[in-house]
């Protein structure tokens, strides 16, 4: 027994001595200007992926590192990363001393400019925004180019909509259940308060969620994790807003365990870059943490961001030629001021309570409960007369008279009326508010308004709860797990904003007859006033439950992970009005629809050396259709979308990565396949009736079984030429297409009035091999940066963007377009060649954008951390005019009508386009104290 004990002690001593012989590393991270320590800085040994955070004194310690050459990466939000090449010797501790990080004021470039695309400024009724904000704060060269340099041209990473990414605050999803996209304006203007962010690219592992094909963004609002101090900024720009003022105070964790963060900002403009686009936003943030003991902390976060902005109209080429690309038809003069008829107003505060539990040194549990309520409104003019107040109404433009045909189909252009229309339009190119007020005053029924301003309004109440577990199972294995629950009640209705001089508005549709005129048969012929609900009124209910687990394995040469998820989604509609068209299927609660979905993903990183890595990720998942696409016409009835099914999403990527002190590069090949998507749109179309081929209707178009394929290459590269000069390059080459044909049906209210099924089947939608629209499929960037040791820098980059395509009309790519239903044969002249030419997808011109960036910071006092600085940028220096998106109009739904509409070369219902910004500037001044 004594021999056994002695032998065991000898072995343990040998193991201990062996462990002690492995190299160790220590250091301290400090701010370059203030020389003060920085806590919670991420330090990583690349070859092992060992990561430690600096403590309150800025110190970090690594133990048991491999011998030989190693690479240390030091990263911290708001600072330039440091990559250090080290030589570790067996049995020795390498003491680095101070590692100096320099503040990266170019983060203002990403965090101060909320990149609202023209589709968000345009006429959409979605509750979310398609901003390119997913990776704005990332320091990867490619991601930075994608978000900032290319984002102004509506570039999408890997060609994916941001509904395929996940944005979270403290692990709670901020993606709207309605359409899957995040609402960036919910925290817009709170850039200092949302700086603590973590990102993943594509399907890479996330500690918080399974994610999607695009990636994840996690915003952490824990008060003790903010850098203590005060910050005031003032900015000027000529993009969406003109001015911004912001202030932030961070207390840090005091001796009693309290930490506070407060931040507020205002952004405003009488007019943005597009005419009549006013802007006003107020934002406030507060986070309070109480550290109960070493194991438990409570944190309360409150976010309030109110935003109101005027929209900008998409225009046909005819209108752009007459008025210029900055023209906006949505506004008009009233009492000497520009008044926009289509504002978007957002006010959805978030309140969140978080509990942090450090179970032991290797295990933590974070639990959050959040409540979000408020409203989103999109205003427009309601008109009960045949006179459309839109100055670009097709009968107001020359093209209508230049493309006239008689009943026999003969072309009879009226050049005189066309010339008169042009002159009238040039003289009356904006909304005439006074004329509408006069029309209301002269109404045949005293006090009755025939023009009013209303908003399509959504009032949401959303409860969310989640728990996120992070556990170290062993030295090489860790586990992440989370459970997420959401319960949404969404009230959707028309809200009357302005009677425009009248006393009441009659809640009927004068363009129908009989019961069909009534919005609510339970309250027929109702007179409504300002603030009243009318037109449509319904609730949507959604309940989702999601579980996620992930296991990560870390070894000297190989890291890999495996993750899985399950999600259950339930939707239901409750009609609050008994609509006259759908009297038996609009009032009360409809049926429930339930989707159960799952996902699996995995990835592997092979460390060739500490500097060279191979990375592979793959994923397969199914996803429920969004609530927006689950109902065929939610405003009027309880019907679910026909042929509704879950999407299936496959994604994979492989990367070669170089991380050297002077050279950092990533080359990635990626591919994704999305099957069974559903898309719903609304429009007025001609000649889509059932009998005589001459019936016109306002329809909801439902396209199902939509398949998409995105493949391509990404390159991000930066090279430190000298200690002060750096070169960067980024490239994206993709092929984003519809990979198969789809199915198309319409929901036509007129069919219901006639006693028919409102759903009409148009059969195959011929989409295969058309390009996915509205984004460059090729993008290239090259830049040079000079960074002086005295804390000033200047950089320039040029960007080439190519292969962007127009959004095609689906109804035009069905047999309805070519086959005359009255005869069952093709329209005369509808040959394969002529149809192919007419339906050829428009490709936008390629273009190049030049950007300049510069800034400087000063240390105000040697005794404290006070600093002052500014950042400035000029984008599109050469003021290049370019189209960033657009869509074909679907009104001319047959070959004959489309030909006749374009006989003069200027169609009345030609495509409508969005245009990018011209030359823009952004100047930001800040002081830290």
Coordinates of N, CA and C in Angstrom, one line a residue, residues 251-370:
X251 N -21.6 54.6 -15.8 CA -21.1 54.8 -14.5 C -20.0 53.8 -14.2
X252 N -20.1 52.6 -14.8 CA -19.2 51.5 -14.3 C -19.8 50.9 -13.0
X253 N -19.3 49.7 -12.6 CA -19.7 49.0 -11.5 C -19.1 49.6 -10.2
X254 N -20.0 50.1 -9.3 CA -19.5 50.8 -8.1 C -19.3 49.7 -7.0
X255 N -18.9 50.2 -5.8 CA -18.6 49.3 -4.7 C -19.8 48.6 -4.1
X256 N -21.0 49.2 -4.4 CA -22.2 48.6 -3.9 C -22.9 47.7 -4.9
X257 N -22.2 47.5 -6.0 CA -22.7 46.5 -7.0 C -23.7 47.1 -8.0
X258 N -23.7 48.5 -8.1 CA -24.6 49.1 -9.1 C -23.9 49.6 -10.3
X259 N -24.5 49.5 -11.5 CA -23.9 50.1 -12.7 C -25.1 50.7 -13.5
X260 N -24.8 51.8 -14.1 CA -25.9 52.6 -14.9 C -25.3 53.0 -16.2
X261 N -26.2 52.9 -17.2 CA -25.9 53.4 -18.6 C -27.2 54.2 -19.0
X262 N -27.0 55.4 -19.4 CA -28.1 56.2 -20.0 C -27.5 56.9 -21.3
X263 N -28.4 56.9 -22.3 CA -28.0 57.5 -23.6 C -29.3 58.0 -24.2
X264 N -29.1 59.1 -25.0 CA -30.2 59.8 -25.7 C -29.7 60.4 -26.9
X265 N -30.5 60.5 -27.9 CA -30.1 61.2 -29.2 C -31.3 61.8 -29.9
X266 N -31.0 62.7 -30.8 CA -32.1 63.2 -31.7 C -31.4 63.4 -33.1
X267 N -32.2 63.0 -34.1 CA -31.8 63.1 -35.5 C -33.0 63.8 -36.2
X268 N -32.6 64.8 -37.1 CA -33.7 65.5 -37.7 C -33.3 66.1 -39.1
X269 N -34.3 66.4 -39.9 CA -34.0 67.0 -41.2 C -35.4 67.6 -41.7
X270 N -35.3 68.8 -42.3 CA -36.5 69.3 -43.0 C -36.7 68.5 -44.3
X271 N -35.6 68.1 -44.8 CA -35.6 67.3 -46.1 C -34.3 66.5 -46.2
X272 N -34.4 65.2 -46.5 CA -33.3 64.4 -46.8 C -32.8 64.6 -48.2
X273 N -32.0 63.7 -48.7 CA -31.5 63.8 -50.1 C -32.6 63.8 -51.1
X274 N -33.6 63.0 -50.9 CA -34.7 63.0 -51.9 C -35.8 64.1 -51.4
X275 N -36.4 64.7 -52.4 CA -37.3 65.8 -52.1 C -38.5 65.4 -51.2
X276 N -38.7 66.2 -50.2 CA -39.9 66.0 -49.4 C -39.8 65.0 -48.3
X277 N -38.6 64.4 -48.1 CA -38.4 63.3 -47.2 C -37.9 63.9 -45.8
X278 N -38.9 64.4 -45.1 CA -38.6 64.9 -43.7 C -38.2 63.8 -42.8
X279 N -37.5 64.1 -41.7 CA -37.0 63.1 -40.8 C -37.0 63.7 -39.4
X280 N -37.5 62.9 -38.4 CA -37.4 63.3 -37.0 C -37.4 62.0 -36.2
X281 N -36.4 61.9 -35.4 CA -36.2 60.7 -34.5 C -35.7 61.1 -33.2
X282 N -36.3 60.6 -32.1 CA -35.8 60.8 -30.7 C -35.6 59.4 -30.1
X283 N -34.5 59.2 -29.5 CA -34.2 57.9 -28.9 C -33.6 58.0 -27.5
X284 N -34.0 57.1 -26.6 CA -33.5 57.1 -25.3 C -33.2 55.6 -24.8
X285 N -32.2 55.5 -24.0 CA -31.8 54.2 -23.6 C -31.4 54.2 -22.1
X286 N -31.8 53.2 -21.3 CA -31.3 53.1 -19.9 C -31.1 51.7 -19.6
X287 N -30.0 51.4 -18.9 CA -29.7 50.1 -18.5 C -29.1 50.2 -17.0
X288 N -29.7 49.4 -16.1 CA -29.3 49.4 -14.7 C -29.1 48.0 -14.3
X289 N -27.9 47.8 -13.7 CA -27.6 46.5 -13.2 C -27.3 46.5 -11.7
X290 N -27.7 45.5 -11.0 CA -27.4 45.3 -9.6 C -26.8 44.0 -9.4
X291 N -25.5 44.0 -9.0 CA -24.7 42.8 -8.7 C -25.1 42.3 -7.3
X292 N -25.9 41.3 -7.2 CA -26.3 40.8 -5.9 C -25.2 40.2 -5.1
X293 N -24.5 39.3 -5.8 CA -23.3 38.7 -5.2 C -22.4 38.2 -6.4
X294 N -21.4 37.4 -6.1 CA -20.5 36.9 -7.1 C -21.2 36.0 -8.1
X295 N -22.4 35.5 -7.8 CA -23.0 34.5 -8.7 C -24.3 35.1 -9.4
X296 N -24.9 36.1 -8.8 CA -26.1 36.6 -9.4 C -26.1 38.1 -9.6
X297 N -26.7 38.5 -10.8 CA -26.8 39.9 -11.1 C -28.2 40.1 -11.8
X298 N -28.8 41.2 -11.6 CA -30.1 41.6 -12.3 C -29.8 42.8 -13.1
X299 N -30.4 42.9 -14.3 CA -30.2 44.0 -15.2 C -31.5 44.4 -15.8
X300 N -31.9 45.6 -15.8 CA -33.1 46.1 -16.5 C -32.7 47.1 -17.6
X301 N -33.2 46.8 -18.8 CA -32.9 47.6 -20.0 C -34.2 48.2 -20.5
X302 N -34.2 49.5 -20.8 CA -35.4 50.1 -21.5 C -34.9 50.9 -22.7
X303 N -35.5 50.6 -23.8 CA -35.2 51.3 -25.1 C -36.4 51.9 -25.7
X304 N -36.3 53.2 -26.0 CA -37.4 54.0 -26.6 C -36.8 54.7 -27.8
X305 N -37.3 54.4 -29.0 CA -36.8 55.0 -30.2 C -38.0 55.4 -31.1
X306 N -38.3 56.6 -31.2 CA -39.4 57.1 -32.0 C -38.9 57.7 -33.3
X307 N -39.5 57.3 -34.4 CA -38.9 57.7 -35.7 C -40.1 58.0 -36.6
X308 N -39.9 59.2 -37.3 CA -40.9 59.6 -38.3 C -40.2 60.1 -39.5
X309 N -40.5 59.5 -40.7 CA -39.8 60.0 -41.9 C -40.7 59.9 -43.1
X310 N -40.5 60.8 -44.0 CA -41.2 60.9 -45.2 C -40.7 59.9 -46.3
X311 N -41.5 59.3 -47.0 CA -41.1 58.3 -48.0 C -40.8 59.0 -49.3
X312 N -40.2 58.2 -50.2 CA -39.8 58.7 -51.5 C -40.4 57.8 -52.6
X313 N -40.9 58.3 -53.6 CA -41.6 57.5 -54.6 C -40.7 56.8 -55.6
X314 N -40.9 55.6 -56.0 CA -40.3 55.0 -57.2 C -40.9 55.6 -58.4
X315 N -40.1 55.8 -59.4 CA -40.6 56.5 -60.6 C -40.3 55.8 -61.9
X316 N -41.1 55.9 -62.9 CA -40.8 55.4 -64.2 C -39.7 56.2 -64.9
X317 N -39.1 55.6 -65.9 CA -38.1 56.4 -66.6 C -38.6 57.7 -67.2
X318 N -39.9 57.6 -67.7 CA -40.5 58.8 -68.2 C -40.6 60.0 -67.2
X319 N -40.9 59.6 -66.0 CA -41.0 60.7 -64.9 C -39.6 61.2 -64.6
X320 N -38.6 60.2 -64.5 CA -37.3 60.6 -64.1 C -36.7 61.5 -65.2
X321 N -37.0 61.2 -66.5 CA -36.5 62.1 -67.6 C -37.1 63.5 -67.5
X322 N -38.3 63.6 -67.1 CA -39.0 64.9 -67.0 C -38.6 65.7 -65.7
X323 N -38.4 65.0 -64.6 CA -38.2 65.7 -63.3 C -36.9 65.4 -62.6
X324 N -36.1 64.5 -63.1 CA -34.8 64.1 -62.4 C -35.0 63.0 -61.4
X325 N -33.9 62.4 -61.0 CA -33.9 61.2 -60.2 C -34.2 61.5 -58.7
X326 N -34.1 62.8 -58.3 CA -34.4 63.1 -56.9 C -35.9 63.5 -56.7
X327 N -36.7 63.4 -57.8 CA -38.1 63.8 -57.7 C -38.9 62.8 -56.9
X328 N -39.8 63.3 -56.1 CA -40.6 62.6 -55.2 C -42.1 63.1 -55.4
X329 N -43.0 62.2 -55.8 CA -44.3 62.6 -56.1 C -45.2 62.6 -54.9
X330 N -44.7 62.2 -53.7 CA -45.5 62.0 -52.5 C -45.8 63.3 -51.7
X331 N -45.1 64.4 -52.1 CA -45.3 65.6 -51.3 C -45.9 66.7 -52.1
X332 N -46.4 67.8 -51.4 CA -46.9 69.0 -52.0 C -46.8 70.1 -51.0
X333 N -47.0 71.3 -51.5 CA -46.9 72.5 -50.6 C -48.2 72.7 -49.9
X334 N -48.1 73.0 -48.6 CA -49.3 73.4 -47.8 C -48.8 74.5 -46.8
X335 N -49.5 75.6 -46.9 CA -49.1 76.7 -46.0 C -47.6 77.0 -46.0
X336 N -47.0 77.0 -47.2 CA -45.6 77.4 -47.3 C -44.6 76.3 -46.9
X337 N -45.1 75.1 -46.6 CA -44.2 74.0 -46.2 C -44.5 72.7 -47.0
X338 N -43.4 72.0 -47.2 CA -43.6 70.7 -47.9 C -44.2 69.7 -46.9
X339 N -45.3 69.1 -47.4 CA -46.0 68.1 -46.6 C -46.0 66.7 -47.4
X340 N -45.5 65.7 -46.8 CA -45.4 64.4 -47.4 C -46.7 63.6 -47.1
X341 N -47.3 63.0 -48.1 CA -48.5 62.2 -47.8 C -48.2 60.8 -47.3
X342 N -47.0 60.4 -47.5 CA -46.6 59.0 -47.1 C -45.5 59.0 -46.1
X343 N -45.9 59.1 -44.9 CA -44.9 59.1 -43.8 C -44.9 57.7 -43.2
X344 N -43.7 57.3 -42.6 CA -43.6 56.1 -41.8 C -43.3 56.5 -40.4
X345 N -44.2 56.1 -39.5 CA -44.0 56.5 -38.1 C -43.8 55.2 -37.2
X346 N -42.8 55.2 -36.4 CA -42.5 54.0 -35.6 C -42.3 54.4 -34.2
X347 N -42.9 53.7 -33.3 CA -42.8 53.9 -31.9 C -43.1 52.6 -31.1
X348 N -42.0 51.8 -30.9 CA -42.2 50.5 -30.3 C -41.2 50.3 -29.1
X349 N -41.4 50.9 -28.0 CA -40.4 50.7 -26.9 C -40.2 49.3 -26.4
X350 N -39.0 49.0 -25.9 CA -38.7 47.7 -25.4 C -38.3 47.8 -24.0
X351 N -38.8 46.9 -23.2 CA -38.4 46.8 -21.8 C -38.0 45.3 -21.5
X352 N -36.8 45.2 -20.8 CA -36.3 43.8 -20.7 C -35.6 43.7 -19.3
X353 N -35.9 42.6 -18.6 CA -35.3 42.3 -17.4 C -34.5 41.0 -17.6
X354 N -33.2 41.1 -17.1 CA -32.2 40.0 -17.3 C -31.7 39.5 -16.0
X355 N -31.5 38.2 -15.9 CA -30.9 37.6 -14.7 C -29.6 36.9 -15.2
X356 N -28.5 37.2 -14.6 CA -27.2 36.5 -14.9 C -26.8 35.7 -13.7
X357 N -26.6 34.4 -14.0 CA -26.3 33.4 -12.9 C -25.0 32.7 -13.3
X358 N -24.0 33.0 -12.5 CA -22.7 32.2 -12.7 C -22.8 31.0 -11.8
X359 N -23.2 29.9 -12.4 CA -23.4 28.7 -11.6 C -22.1 28.2 -11.0
X360 N -21.1 28.1 -11.9 CA -19.7 27.8 -11.4 C -18.7 28.5 -12.4
X361 N -17.5 28.1 -12.3 CA -16.5 28.8 -13.1 C -16.7 28.5 -14.6
X362 N -17.3 27.4 -14.9 CA -17.5 27.0 -16.3 C -18.9 27.1 -16.8
X363 N -19.9 27.4 -16.0 CA -21.3 27.4 -16.4 C -22.0 28.7 -16.0
X364 N -22.7 29.2 -17.0 CA -23.5 30.4 -16.7 C -24.9 30.2 -17.3
X365 N -25.9 30.9 -16.7 CA -27.2 30.9 -17.2 C -27.8 32.3 -17.3
X366 N -28.2 32.7 -18.4 CA -28.7 34.0 -18.6 C -30.2 33.9 -19.0
X367 N -31.1 34.5 -18.2 CA -32.5 34.5 -18.4 C -33.1 35.9 -18.6
X368 N -33.9 36.1 -19.7 CA -34.4 37.4 -20.0 C -35.9 37.3 -20.3
X369 N -36.6 38.3 -19.8 CA -38.0 38.5 -20.1 C -38.2 39.9 -20.7
X370 N -38.9 40.0 -21.8 CA -39.0 41.3 -22.5 C -40.5 41.5 -22.9

